CSV table of C-alpha atoms in Angstrom, one decimal:
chain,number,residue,atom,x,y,z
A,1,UNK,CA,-22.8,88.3,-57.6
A,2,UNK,CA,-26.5,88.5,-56.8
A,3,UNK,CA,-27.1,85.5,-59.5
A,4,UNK,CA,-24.5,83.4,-57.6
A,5,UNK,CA,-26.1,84.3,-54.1
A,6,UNK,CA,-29.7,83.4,-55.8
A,7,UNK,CA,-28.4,80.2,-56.8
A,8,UNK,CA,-26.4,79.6,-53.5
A,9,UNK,CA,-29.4,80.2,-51.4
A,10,UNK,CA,-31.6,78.0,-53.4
A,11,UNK,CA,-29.2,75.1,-53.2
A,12,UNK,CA,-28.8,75.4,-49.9
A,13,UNK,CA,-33.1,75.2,-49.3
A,14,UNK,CA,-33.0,72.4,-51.6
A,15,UNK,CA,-30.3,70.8,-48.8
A,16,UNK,CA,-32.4,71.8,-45.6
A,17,UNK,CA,-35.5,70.4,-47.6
A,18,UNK,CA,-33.5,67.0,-47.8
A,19,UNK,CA,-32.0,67.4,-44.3
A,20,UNK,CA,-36.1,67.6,-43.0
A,21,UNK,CA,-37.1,64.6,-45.0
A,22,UNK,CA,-34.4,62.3,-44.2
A,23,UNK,CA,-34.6,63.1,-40.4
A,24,UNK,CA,-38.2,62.5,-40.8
A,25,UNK,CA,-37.4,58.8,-42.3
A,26,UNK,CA,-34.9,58.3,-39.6
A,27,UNK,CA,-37.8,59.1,-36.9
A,28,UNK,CA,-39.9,56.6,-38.4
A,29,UNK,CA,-37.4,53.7,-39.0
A,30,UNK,CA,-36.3,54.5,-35.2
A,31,UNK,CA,-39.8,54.1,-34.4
A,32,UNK,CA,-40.5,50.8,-36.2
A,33,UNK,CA,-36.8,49.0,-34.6
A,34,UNK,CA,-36.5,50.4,-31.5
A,35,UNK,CA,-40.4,51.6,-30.2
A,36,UNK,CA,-40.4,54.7,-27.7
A,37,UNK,CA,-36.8,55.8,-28.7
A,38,UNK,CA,-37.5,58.7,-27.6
A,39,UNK,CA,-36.8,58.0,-23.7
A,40,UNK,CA,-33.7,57.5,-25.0
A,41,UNK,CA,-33.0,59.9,-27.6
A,42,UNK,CA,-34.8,63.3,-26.1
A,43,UNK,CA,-32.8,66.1,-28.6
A,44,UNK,CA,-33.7,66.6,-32.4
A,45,UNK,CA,-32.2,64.3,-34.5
A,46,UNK,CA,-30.2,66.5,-36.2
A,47,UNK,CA,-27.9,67.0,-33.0
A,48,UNK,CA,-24.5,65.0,-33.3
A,49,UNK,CA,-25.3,63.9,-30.3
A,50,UNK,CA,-28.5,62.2,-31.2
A,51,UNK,CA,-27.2,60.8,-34.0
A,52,UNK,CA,-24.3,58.9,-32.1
A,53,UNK,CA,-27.1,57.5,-29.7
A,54,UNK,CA,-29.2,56.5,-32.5
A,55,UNK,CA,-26.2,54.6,-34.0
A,56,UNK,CA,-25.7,52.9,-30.7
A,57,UNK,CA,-28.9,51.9,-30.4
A,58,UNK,CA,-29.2,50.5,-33.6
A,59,UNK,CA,-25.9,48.8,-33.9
A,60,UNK,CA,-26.9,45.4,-32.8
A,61,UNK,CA,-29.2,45.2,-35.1
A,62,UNK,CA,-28.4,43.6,-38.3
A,63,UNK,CA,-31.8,43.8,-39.8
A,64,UNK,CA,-32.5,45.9,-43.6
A,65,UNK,CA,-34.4,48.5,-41.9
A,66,UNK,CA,-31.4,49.1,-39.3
A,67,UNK,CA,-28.7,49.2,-42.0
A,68,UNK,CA,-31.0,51.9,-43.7
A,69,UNK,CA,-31.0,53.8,-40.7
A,70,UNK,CA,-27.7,53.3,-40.2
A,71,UNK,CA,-27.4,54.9,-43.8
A,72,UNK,CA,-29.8,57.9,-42.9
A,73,UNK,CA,-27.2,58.7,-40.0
A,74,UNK,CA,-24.6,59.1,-42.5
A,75,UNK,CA,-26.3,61.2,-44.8
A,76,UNK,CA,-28.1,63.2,-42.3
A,77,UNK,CA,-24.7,64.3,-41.2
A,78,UNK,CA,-23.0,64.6,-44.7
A,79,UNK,CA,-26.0,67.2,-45.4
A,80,UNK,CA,-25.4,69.0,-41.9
A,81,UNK,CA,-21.8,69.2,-42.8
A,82,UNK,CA,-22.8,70.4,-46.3
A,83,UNK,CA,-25.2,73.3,-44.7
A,84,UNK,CA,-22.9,74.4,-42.6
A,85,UNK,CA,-20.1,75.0,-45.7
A,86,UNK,CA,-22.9,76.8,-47.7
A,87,UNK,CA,-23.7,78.8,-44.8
A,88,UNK,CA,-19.9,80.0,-44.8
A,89,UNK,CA,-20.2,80.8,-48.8
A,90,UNK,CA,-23.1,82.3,-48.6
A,91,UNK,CA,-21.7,84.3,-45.2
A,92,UNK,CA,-18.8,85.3,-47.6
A,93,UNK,CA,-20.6,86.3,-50.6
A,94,UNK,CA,-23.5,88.7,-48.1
A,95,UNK,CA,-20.1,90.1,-46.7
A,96,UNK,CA,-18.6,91.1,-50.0
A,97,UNK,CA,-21.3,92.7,-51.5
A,98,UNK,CA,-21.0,95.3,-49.0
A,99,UNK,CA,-24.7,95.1,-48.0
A,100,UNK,CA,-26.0,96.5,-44.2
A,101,UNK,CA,-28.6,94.3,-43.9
A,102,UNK,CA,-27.0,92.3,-41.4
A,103,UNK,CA,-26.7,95.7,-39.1
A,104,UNK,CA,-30.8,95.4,-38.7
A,105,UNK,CA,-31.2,93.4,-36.0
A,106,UNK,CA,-32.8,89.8,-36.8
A,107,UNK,CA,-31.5,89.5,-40.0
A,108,UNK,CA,-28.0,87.6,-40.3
A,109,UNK,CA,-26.1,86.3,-43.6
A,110,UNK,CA,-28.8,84.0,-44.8
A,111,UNK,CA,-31.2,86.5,-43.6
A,112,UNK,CA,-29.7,89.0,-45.7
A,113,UNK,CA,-28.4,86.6,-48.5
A,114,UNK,CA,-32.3,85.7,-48.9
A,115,UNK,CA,-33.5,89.6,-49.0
A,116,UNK,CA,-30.6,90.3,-51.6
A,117,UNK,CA,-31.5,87.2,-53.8
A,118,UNK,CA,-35.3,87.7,-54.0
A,119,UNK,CA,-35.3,91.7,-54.6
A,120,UNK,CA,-31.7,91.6,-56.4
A,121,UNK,CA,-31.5,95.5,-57.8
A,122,UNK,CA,-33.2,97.5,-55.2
A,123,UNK,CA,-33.6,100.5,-57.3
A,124,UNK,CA,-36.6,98.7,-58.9
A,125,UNK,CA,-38.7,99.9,-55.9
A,126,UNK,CA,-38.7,103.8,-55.8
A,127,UNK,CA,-40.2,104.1,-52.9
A,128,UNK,CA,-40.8,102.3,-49.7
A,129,UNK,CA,-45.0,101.7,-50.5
A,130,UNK,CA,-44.0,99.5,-53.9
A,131,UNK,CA,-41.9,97.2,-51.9
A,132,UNK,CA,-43.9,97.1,-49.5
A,133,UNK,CA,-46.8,95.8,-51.9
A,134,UNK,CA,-43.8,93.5,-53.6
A,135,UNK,CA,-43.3,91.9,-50.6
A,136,UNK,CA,-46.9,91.6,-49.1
A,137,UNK,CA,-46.1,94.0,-45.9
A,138,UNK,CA,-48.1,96.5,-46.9
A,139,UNK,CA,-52.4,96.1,-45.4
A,140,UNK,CA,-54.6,96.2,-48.4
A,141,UNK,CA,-58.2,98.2,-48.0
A,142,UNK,CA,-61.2,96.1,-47.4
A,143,UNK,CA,-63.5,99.3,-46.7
A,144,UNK,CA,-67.2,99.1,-47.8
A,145,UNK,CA,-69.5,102.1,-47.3
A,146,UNK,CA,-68.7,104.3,-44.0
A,147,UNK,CA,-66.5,101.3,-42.2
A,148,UNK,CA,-62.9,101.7,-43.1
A,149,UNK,CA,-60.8,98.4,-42.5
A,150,UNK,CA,-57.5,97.1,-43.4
A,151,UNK,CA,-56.9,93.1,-44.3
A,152,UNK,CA,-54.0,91.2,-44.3
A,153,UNK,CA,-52.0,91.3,-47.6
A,154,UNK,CA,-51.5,87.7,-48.7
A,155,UNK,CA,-49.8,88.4,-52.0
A,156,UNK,CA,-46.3,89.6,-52.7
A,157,UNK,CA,-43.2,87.4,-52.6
A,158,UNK,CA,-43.6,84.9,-50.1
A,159,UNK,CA,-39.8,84.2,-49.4
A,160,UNK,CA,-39.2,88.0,-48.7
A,161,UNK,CA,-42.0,88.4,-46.5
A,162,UNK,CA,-41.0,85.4,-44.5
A,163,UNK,CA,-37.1,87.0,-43.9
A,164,UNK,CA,-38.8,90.5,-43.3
A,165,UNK,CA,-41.3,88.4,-40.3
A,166,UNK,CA,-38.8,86.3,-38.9
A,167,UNK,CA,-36.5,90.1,-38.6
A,168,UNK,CA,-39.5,91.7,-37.3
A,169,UNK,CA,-40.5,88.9,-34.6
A,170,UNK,CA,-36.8,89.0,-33.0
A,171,UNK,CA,-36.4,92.8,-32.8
A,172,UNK,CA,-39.9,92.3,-30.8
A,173,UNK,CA,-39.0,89.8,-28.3
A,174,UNK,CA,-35.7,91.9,-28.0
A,175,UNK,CA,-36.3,94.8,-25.6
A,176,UNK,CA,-34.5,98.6,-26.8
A,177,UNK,CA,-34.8,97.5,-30.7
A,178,UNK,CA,-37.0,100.0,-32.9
A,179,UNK,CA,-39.5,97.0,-33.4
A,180,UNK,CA,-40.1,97.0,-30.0
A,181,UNK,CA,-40.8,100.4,-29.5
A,182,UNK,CA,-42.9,100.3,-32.3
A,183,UNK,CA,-44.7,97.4,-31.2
């Protein structure tokens, strides 16, 4: 199951990474036909509702770089439509292996579907010290004679690190959570 959730998670990156880029071509083809779309289109581009106003806008328009755009509307929202479904597997999957990740605040099913595919069998960390040093939490020592300092860890897996912050930055700005306190 964790293979599958590995594999699920990946795909689904490799989507959001296309999802970026082609919104990113829209923006500049938008630019190029229509200059200072943006009065008229003020929300991301990845909102249904942009997209419709960037057909509109476009639709008169029967030049190449228009019917490209007009292209980049449709796979921009075949690719939302196709997160979204891998979100729901990949919702499923966190659900069924019975994991309580998703009871820490901060850290939902791709949260948790990211933490289960990077450390996959947690009993390779005995203790809470090793993973924190496997995911680059823990401070390393930068001391030199009398002065005793700590340094920022920039090793360990980078993808776990990122779910732990992104867990650790919304139970801060939540009030009552234990990062709060602690913070």
């Amino acid at each position: 199951m964790i293979e599958d959730l590995r594999n699920l998670v990946l795909y689904r990156r490799e989507q959001d990474l296309s999802l970026n880029r082609e919104v990113n071509r829209l923006h500049a083809d938008l630019a190029q036909i229509s200059p200072g779309y943006q009065q008229t289109i003020r929300t991301r581009l990845t909102l249904p509702s942009a997209l419709t106003k960037a057909m509109r806008l476009i639709s008169a328009d029967r030049s190449i770089r228009a019917d490209i755009a007009r292209r980049r509307v449709r796979t921009i929202r075949g690719l939302i439509k196709l997160i979204k479904e891998l979100d729901a597997q990949i919702g499923q999957l966190v659900e069924a292996s019975g994991t309580t990740l998703t009871d820490i605040r901060g850290i939902g099913p791709l949260g948790a579907a990211e933490i289960l595919a990077q450390v996959g069998d947690p009993t390779k960390y005995p203790t809470k010290a090793r993973f924190a040093m496997a995911n680059g939490t823990a401070p390393l020592h930068a001391s030199s004679g009398r002065v005793v300092r700590h340094r920022l860890n920039r090793g360990g897996n980078r993808r776990l690190n990122r779910a732990i912050h992104i867990a650790a930055i919304t139970q801060i700005r939540r009030p009552g959570t234990e990062g709060r306190l602690y913070y």
